[in-house]
CSV table of C-alpha atoms in Angstrom, one decimal:
chain,number,residue,atom,x,y,z
A,289,MET,CA,-51.1,-13.9,5.6
A,290,ALA,CA,-52.6,-16.3,3.1
A,291,ALA,CA,-50.9,-16.2,-0.3
A,292,ASP,CA,-54.2,-16.4,-2.1
A,293,ALA,CA,-56.3,-13.5,-2.8
A,294,MET,CA,-58.1,-11.9,-0.1
A,295,GLU,CA,-60.7,-9.1,0.1
A,296,ARG,CA,-60.6,-6.1,2.3
A,297,THR,CA,-62.1,-2.7,2.5
A,298,ALA,CA,-60.3,0.6,3.6
A,299,PRO,CA,-60.8,4.2,3.5
A,300,TRP,CA,-59.7,6.1,0.2
A,301,ARG,CA,-58.8,9.5,-0.7
A,302,ASN,CA,-61.5,9.8,-3.3
A,303,ARG,CA,-64.1,8.8,-0.5
A,304,THR,CA,-65.4,5.9,-2.1
A,305,THR,CA,-65.1,2.4,-0.5
A,306,LEU,CA,-62.9,0.3,-2.8
A,307,ARG,CA,-62.2,-3.4,-3.1
A,308,CYS,CA,-58.4,-4.1,-2.5
A,309,TYR,CA,-57.4,-7.5,-3.7
A,310,THR,CA,-54.0,-8.7,-2.4
A,311,ALA,CA,-51.9,-11.7,-2.5
A,312,ARG,CA,-48.6,-12.4,-0.7
A,313,ALA,CA,-45.3,-12.6,-2.8
A,314,THR,CA,-41.9,-14.2,-1.9
A,315,PRO,CA,-39.3,-12.0,-0.4
A,316,PRO,CA,-38.7,-9.3,-1.0
A,317,ASN,CA,-42.4,-9.3,-0.2
A,318,ASP,CA,-44.9,-8.3,-2.8
A,319,PHE,CA,-48.6,-7.6,-2.9
A,320,ARG,CA,-50.7,-8.3,-6.1
A,321,HIS,CA,-52.5,-5.1,-5.5
A,322,TRP,CA,-55.8,-4.1,-7.0
A,323,CYS,CA,-57.7,-1.0,-5.8
A,324,ARG,CA,-60.7,0.0,-7.5
A,325,SER,CA,-64.5,1.4,-7.0
A,326,PRO,CA,-67.2,-1.0,-7.6
A,327,GLY,CA,-67.9,1.0,-10.8
A,328,ALA,CA,-64.5,1.3,-12.1
A,329,PRO,CA,-63.3,-0.2,-15.3
A,330,SER,CA,-61.1,-3.2,-15.0
A,331,LEU,CA,-59.5,-6.2,-17.2
A,332,ARG,CA,-60.0,-8.7,-14.2
A,333,PRO,CA,-63.4,-10.2,-14.1
A,334,HIS,CA,-65.4,-8.8,-11.4
A,335,ARG,CA,-66.0,-10.8,-8.4
A,336,ARG,CA,-69.4,-10.6,-6.8
A,337,THR,CA,-69.1,-9.9,-2.9
A,338,GLN,CA,-71.8,-9.6,-0.3
A,339,GLY,CA,-73.2,-6.0,-0.5
A,340,ASP,CA,-72.3,-5.5,-3.9
A,341,GLY,CA,-75.8,-4.7,-5.3
A,342,ALA,CA,-77.0,-3.6,-8.8
A,343,MET,CA,-74.6,-6.0,-10.5
A,344,GLY,CA,-76.3,-5.6,-13.8
A,345,PHE,CA,-75.7,-1.9,-13.9
A,346,LEU,CA,-72.2,-1.9,-12.6
A,347,ASP,CA,-71.3,-4.7,-15.2
A,348,LYS,CA,-72.7,-2.3,-17.9
A,349,VAL,CA,-70.7,0.6,-16.5
A,350,ARG,CA,-67.5,-1.5,-16.6
A,351,LYS,CA,-68.3,-2.6,-20.1
A,352,LEU,CA,-68.6,1.1,-21.5
A,353,PHE,CA,-65.1,1.9,-19.8
A,354,SER,CA,-63.3,-1.4,-20.4
A,355,PHE,CA,-60.8,0.1,-22.8
A,356,SER,CA,-60.1,3.3,-20.9
A,357,PHE,CA,-57.2,4.1,-18.7
A,358,ASN,CA,-57.1,5.8,-15.3
A,359,ARG,CA,-55.6,9.4,-15.9
A,360,LEU,CA,-55.8,11.8,-13.0
A,361,GLU,CA,-57.1,15.3,-14.2
A,362,ASP,CA,-55.3,17.3,-11.4
A,363,GLY,CA,-52.0,15.5,-11.5
A,364,THR,CA,-48.9,17.2,-11.7
A,365,PRO,CA,-47.4,17.2,-15.1
A,366,LEU,CA,-44.6,14.7,-15.7
A,367,THR,CA,-41.4,15.0,-17.6
A,368,PRO,CA,-40.9,12.8,-20.8
A,369,ALA,CA,-38.6,10.8,-18.5
A,370,GLN,CA,-41.0,10.3,-15.8
A,371,HIS,CA,-43.5,9.2,-18.1
A,372,ARG,CA,-41.3,6.5,-19.6
A,373,GLY,CA,-40.3,5.2,-16.2
A,374,LEU,CA,-44.1,5.0,-15.0
A,375,ALA,CA,-44.9,3.1,-18.3
A,376,LEU,CA,-42.8,0.2,-16.7
A,377,GLY,CA,-45.2,-0.2,-14.2
A,378,ALA,CA,-48.2,0.1,-16.9
A,379,VAL,CA,-49.1,-3.6,-16.9
A,380,TYR,CA,-50.2,-3.3,-13.2
A,381,ALA,CA,-51.7,0.2,-13.9
A,382,ALA,CA,-54.0,-1.3,-16.9
A,383,GLU,CA,-55.0,-4.3,-14.9
A,384,SER,CA,-55.6,-2.6,-11.8
A,385,TYR,CA,-57.0,0.9,-13.1
A,386,LEU,CA,-54.2,2.7,-11.4
A,387,PRO,CA,-53.2,6.2,-12.8
A,388,ILE,CA,-50.9,6.1,-15.8
A,389,ASN,CA,-50.1,9.8,-15.2
A,390,ALA,CA,-49.3,9.9,-11.6
A,391,LEU,CA,-47.1,8.0,-9.0
A,392,THR,CA,-49.7,7.0,-6.6
A,393,ALA,CA,-51.8,4.0,-5.8
A,394,GLU,CA,-54.6,6.5,-4.8
A,395,SER,CA,-54.5,4.8,-1.3
A,396,ASP,CA,-54.6,6.7,1.8
A,397,ARG,CA,-51.4,6.9,4.2
A,398,ALA,CA,-52.7,4.4,6.6
A,399,THR,CA,-53.5,2.0,4.0
A,400,ALA,CA,-50.3,2.3,2.0
A,401,VAL,CA,-48.1,2.2,5.4
A,402,ALA,CA,-50.0,-1.2,6.4
A,403,LEU,CA,-49.7,-2.8,2.8
A,404,LEU,CA,-45.8,-1.8,2.6
A,405,ALA,CA,-45.1,-3.3,6.2
A,406,SER,CA,-47.2,-6.5,5.9
A,407,ALA,CA,-46.4,-7.1,1.9
A,408,TRP,CA,-42.7,-5.9,1.6
A,409,GLY,CA,-41.5,-5.6,5.0
A,410,VAL,CA,-41.0,-1.7,4.5
A,411,THR,CA,-41.5,0.4,7.5
A,412,SER,CA,-39.1,3.2,7.1
A,413,ALA,CA,-37.2,5.3,4.7
A,414,GLY,CA,-34.1,2.9,5.1
A,415,SER,CA,-36.1,-0.2,4.4
A,416,ALA,CA,-37.8,1.3,1.6
A,417,ARG,CA,-34.2,2.1,-0.1
A,418,GLU,CA,-33.2,-1.6,0.8
A,419,VAL,CA,-36.0,-3.3,-1.0
A,420,THR,CA,-35.5,-0.6,-4.0
A,421,GLU,CA,-31.8,-1.7,-4.1
A,422,SER,CA,-32.7,-5.3,-4.1
A,423,LEU,CA,-35.2,-5.0,-7.0
A,424,LEU,CA,-32.8,-2.9,-9.0
A,425,SER,CA,-29.7,-5.4,-8.5
A,426,GLN,CA,-31.2,-8.7,-8.2
A,427,GLY,CA,-35.1,-9.3,-7.8
A,428,HIS,CA,-36.4,-12.3,-9.3
A,429,ARG,CA,-34.6,-12.3,-12.3
A,430,ALA,CA,-31.5,-13.6,-10.4
A,431,HIS,CA,-33.0,-16.8,-9.8
A,432,TYR,CA,-34.5,-17.0,-13.2
A,433,ALA,CA,-31.3,-16.6,-14.8
A,434,VAL,CA,-30.2,-19.9,-12.9
A,435,VAL,CA,-33.2,-22.0,-13.0
A,436,ASN,CA,-35.2,-21.2,-16.5
A,437,PRO,CA,-32.1,-22.4,-18.7
A,438,ARG,CA,-31.8,-25.6,-17.0
A,439,VAL,CA,-35.5,-26.3,-16.7
A,440,GLU,CA,-36.0,-25.8,-20.5
A,441,ARG,CA,-32.8,-28.0,-21.2
A,442,LEU,CA,-34.8,-30.6,-19.3
A,443,HIS,CA,-38.2,-29.9,-20.5
A,444,ARG,CA,-36.9,-30.1,-24.3
A,445,GLY,CA,-34.8,-33.3,-23.8
A,446,SER,CA,-35.5,-36.8,-24.5
A,447,ARG,CA,-37.2,-38.9,-21.9
A,448,SER,CA,-33.9,-41.2,-22.1
A,449,ASP,CA,-31.9,-38.3,-20.8
A,450,ALA,CA,-34.2,-36.8,-18.2
A,451,ALA,CA,-32.8,-38.4,-15.0
A,452,ALA,CA,-29.2,-37.6,-16.2
A,453,VAL,CA,-30.3,-34.1,-16.9
A,454,ALA,CA,-32.1,-33.5,-13.6
A,455,GLN,CA,-29.2,-35.0,-11.7
A,456,ALA,CA,-26.5,-32.6,-13.4
A,457,ASN,CA,-29.1,-29.6,-12.8
A,458,LEU,CA,-29.2,-30.3,-9.3
A,459,ALA,CA,-25.4,-31.0,-8.9
A,460,ALA,CA,-24.9,-27.5,-10.3
A,461,LEU,CA,-27.3,-25.6,-8.6
A,462,PRO,CA,-25.3,-25.0,-5.4
A,463,GLY,CA,-22.3,-23.5,-7.1
A,464,GLU,CA,-24.3,-21.2,-9.4
A,465,ALA,CA,-26.5,-20.2,-6.5
A,466,VAL,CA,-23.5,-19.3,-4.3
A,467,ALA,CA,-21.5,-17.5,-7.3
A,468,ARG,CA,-24.8,-15.3,-7.8
A,469,GLY,CA,-24.9,-14.5,-4.1
A,470,LEU,CA,-28.4,-16.3,-4.1
A,471,ASP,CA,-29.8,-18.4,-1.2
A,472,LEU,CA,-29.5,-22.0,-2.0
A,473,GLU,CA,-32.7,-23.2,-0.5
A,474,SER,CA,-34.8,-20.4,-2.5
A,475,THR,CA,-33.0,-21.3,-5.7
A,476,ARG,CA,-34.0,-25.2,-5.2
A,477,ASP,CA,-37.5,-24.2,-4.4
A,478,TYR,CA,-37.8,-22.0,-7.7
A,479,TYR,CA,-36.1,-24.7,-9.7
A,480,GLU,CA,-38.5,-27.3,-8.4
A,481,SER,CA,-41.8,-25.3,-8.8
A,482,TRP,CA,-40.5,-24.0,-12.1
A,483,HIS,CA,-39.9,-27.7,-13.3
A,484,GLU,CA,-43.4,-28.6,-12.1
A,485,ALA,CA,-45.0,-25.8,-14.2
A,486,ALA,CA,-43.2,-27.1,-17.2
A,487,GLU,CA,-44.3,-30.6,-16.5
A,488,GLU,CA,-47.8,-29.6,-15.9
A,489,GLY,CA,-47.9,-28.0,-19.6
A,490,LEU,CA,-48.3,-24.4,-18.3
A,491,PHE,CA,-45.4,-23.0,-20.4
A,492,ASP,CA,-47.8,-23.6,-23.3
A,493,LYS,CA,-49.8,-20.7,-21.7
A,494,LEU,CA,-46.6,-18.3,-21.6
A,495,PRO,CA,-45.1,-16.2,-24.4
A,496,ARG,CA,-42.7,-18.1,-26.3
A,497,PRO,CA,-40.0,-18.2,-26.5
A,498,LEU,CA,-39.3,-17.7,-22.8
A,499,PRO,CA,-37.4,-14.4,-22.4
A,500,ALA,CA,-33.7,-14.5,-21.2
A,501,SER,CA,-34.7,-12.5,-18.6
A,502,ILE,CA,-37.6,-11.3,-16.5
A,503,MET,CA,-36.3,-8.0,-15.4
A,504,ALA,CA,-39.5,-6.2,-16.7
A,505,TRP,CA,-41.1,-8.3,-13.9
A,506,ASP,CA,-38.6,-6.4,-11.1
A,507,MET,CA,-38.8,-3.1,-12.8
A,508,GLY,CA,-42.7,-3.3,-12.8
A,509,ARG,CA,-42.9,-4.3,-9.3
A,510,LEU,CA,-40.5,-1.3,-8.3
A,511,VAL,CA,-42.9,1.2,-9.8
A,512,GLN,CA,-45.8,-0.6,-7.9
A,513,LEU,CA,-43.6,-0.3,-4.8
A,514,HIS,CA,-42.8,3.4,-5.4
A,515,ARG,CA,-46.6,4.2,-5.7
A,516,LEU,CA,-47.2,2.9,-2.1
A,517,ILE,CA,-44.3,4.6,-1.1
A,518,GLN,CA,-45.4,7.8,-2.1
A,519,ASP,CA,-48.9,7.3,-0.7
A,520,ALA,CA,-47.3,6.4,2.6
A,521,ARG,CA,-44.9,9.5,2.5
A,522,LEU,CA,-41.9,7.5,3.2
A,523,LEU,CA,-39.5,9.0,0.8
A,524,ARG,CA,-39.6,12.5,-1.2
A,525,ALA,CA,-41.0,12.1,-4.5
A,526,GLU,CA,-37.6,13.1,-6.4
A,527,GLU,CA,-36.0,10.0,-4.6
A,528,SER,CA,-38.6,7.7,-6.1
A,529,TRP,CA,-38.5,9.1,-9.5
A,530,ASN,CA,-34.6,8.5,-9.2
A,531,ALA,CA,-35.3,5.0,-8.4
A,532,ILE,CA,-37.7,4.5,-11.5
A,533,ALA,CA,-35.1,6.3,-13.5
A,534,SER,CA,-32.6,3.6,-12.5
A,535,ALA,CA,-35.2,1.2,-13.6
A,536,ALA,CA,-35.6,2.7,-16.8
A,537,ARG,CA,-32.0,2.6,-17.6
A,538,LEU,CA,-31.7,-1.0,-16.8
A,539,ALA,CA,-34.5,-1.9,-18.7
A,540,GLN,CA,-34.0,-0.2,-21.9
A,541,PRO,CA,-31.1,-2.1,-23.2
A,542,ALA,CA,-32.5,-5.4,-22.1
A,543,TYR,CA,-35.5,-5.3,-24.5
A,544,GLN,CA,-36.2,-4.2,-28.1
A,545,SER,CA,-39.7,-3.2,-27.8
A,546,TRP,CA,-42.7,-2.8,-25.3
A,547,ARG,CA,-44.2,-6.3,-26.6
A,548,ASP,CA,-40.8,-7.7,-25.6
A,549,PHE,CA,-41.2,-6.0,-22.0
A,550,GLY,CA,-44.8,-7.2,-21.6
A,551,ASP,CA,-44.1,-10.7,-22.3
A,552,SER,CA,-41.0,-10.5,-20.0
A,553,PHE,CA,-43.4,-9.3,-17.1
A,554,VAL,CA,-45.9,-11.9,-17.8
A,555,VAL,CA,-43.4,-14.7,-17.5
A,556,GLY,CA,-41.9,-13.3,-14.5
A,557,ARG,CA,-45.0,-13.1,-12.9
A,558,ALA,CA,-45.8,-16.9,-13.8
A,559,PHE,CA,-42.3,-17.5,-12.5
A,560,TRP,CA,-43.0,-15.9,-9.0
A,561,LEU,CA,-46.5,-17.3,-8.8
A,562,ALA,CA,-44.9,-21.1,-9.5
A,563,THR,CA,-43.7,-21.0,-5.9
A,564,HIS,CA,-47.1,-20.2,-4.3
A,565,ASP,CA,-50.0,-21.5,-6.4
A,566,LEU,CA,-49.6,-23.4,-9.5
A,567,ASP,CA,-53.2,-23.9,-10.2
A,568,ARG,CA,-53.6,-19.9,-10.5
A,569,ILE,CA,-50.9,-19.6,-13.2
A,570,ALA,CA,-53.2,-20.3,-16.1
A,571,GLU,CA,-55.7,-18.0,-15.0
A,572,ASP,CA,-53.5,-15.2,-14.0
A,573,THR,CA,-51.4,-15.3,-17.2
A,574,ASP,CA,-54.4,-14.8,-19.3
A,575,THR,CA,-55.5,-11.8,-17.0
A,576,PHE,CA,-52.1,-10.1,-17.4
A,577,GLN,CA,-51.8,-11.0,-21.2
A,578,ARG,CA,-54.9,-9.0,-21.6
A,579,ALA,CA,-53.5,-6.2,-19.9
A,580,THR,CA,-50.3,-6.3,-22.1
A,581,ALA,CA,-52.5,-6.7,-25.2
A,582,HIS,CA,-54.6,-3.6,-24.1
A,583,LEU,CA,-51.5,-1.6,-23.7
A,584,LEU,CA,-50.0,-2.6,-27.0
A,585,SER,CA,-53.4,-1.9,-28.9
A,586,HIS,CA,-55.2,1.0,-27.3
A,587,GLU,CA,-54.4,4.4,-29.0
A,588,HIS,CA,-54.3,6.3,-25.4
A,589,SER,CA,-52.0,3.4,-24.0
A,590,PRO,CA,-48.7,5.0,-22.4
A,591,TRP,CA,-46.8,2.2,-24.7
A,592,ARG,CA,-48.5,3.6,-27.7
A,593,GLN,CA,-47.5,7.0,-27.0
A,594,MET,CA,-43.7,6.5,-27.0
A,595,ALA,CA,-41.7,4.2,-28.9
A,596,TRP,CA,-39.7,1.5,-26.8
């Protein structure tokens, strides 16, 4: 599976052919997952594809609804705790027009099963639990905690000290990776790619200062994962909601506001993307910063409906 975005069509519950853009992520695997009808509102610029047709009309439709959220009218009422947990995945929901009041990606079972298997390596209830536990216990934030302070120190330092700092960083990585139970080769890859992102000025595109943790990225991915798990019917809804509740308990003391959470998500996504396609970071960051700005400003946003 290629790392860059692909386009595919699949059957969907609402009987409308939807475009589903996906991109491969690092272990535990992730899919950047957008699923929406040709006329559905989206913060992502539309990609013209063969057979779209009537683009002027569709563009007008998108503009009319560009500040709306997807809310299922027949969705099961959620508890306040469930609303809060689902809001951890709201950046993806806003960007991809996923329901903000239901734990679903609105995919049919076969599509969800295929995405879970190819993107996350999830093929059973057992593997779904394993990946969930990985996100809760480690995720990408474990590598970021090792890599980012060292890259920032190198990036902020003087050129005369750069060689010595770089050498010290590389010498310290093995011990710190082992101490945290991280794969050394992966840690080096993250360090090199994040350092390259800094050297190319891509940090200037990110919210500053960079957050101490990118837990928001891991927790947002967990919600996205469990949307698919529910569509695939791998776990009971109660188990998915319990996992999301655990994510909410972890995230709550880590941030002071939804703005902090959103910034952390954006930086976390850039940290992940740096190991795959450095050239996409600037555009991708703009896209997801628009999504977070939308969530922070729109009166019907789940982030505006509840205090952090």
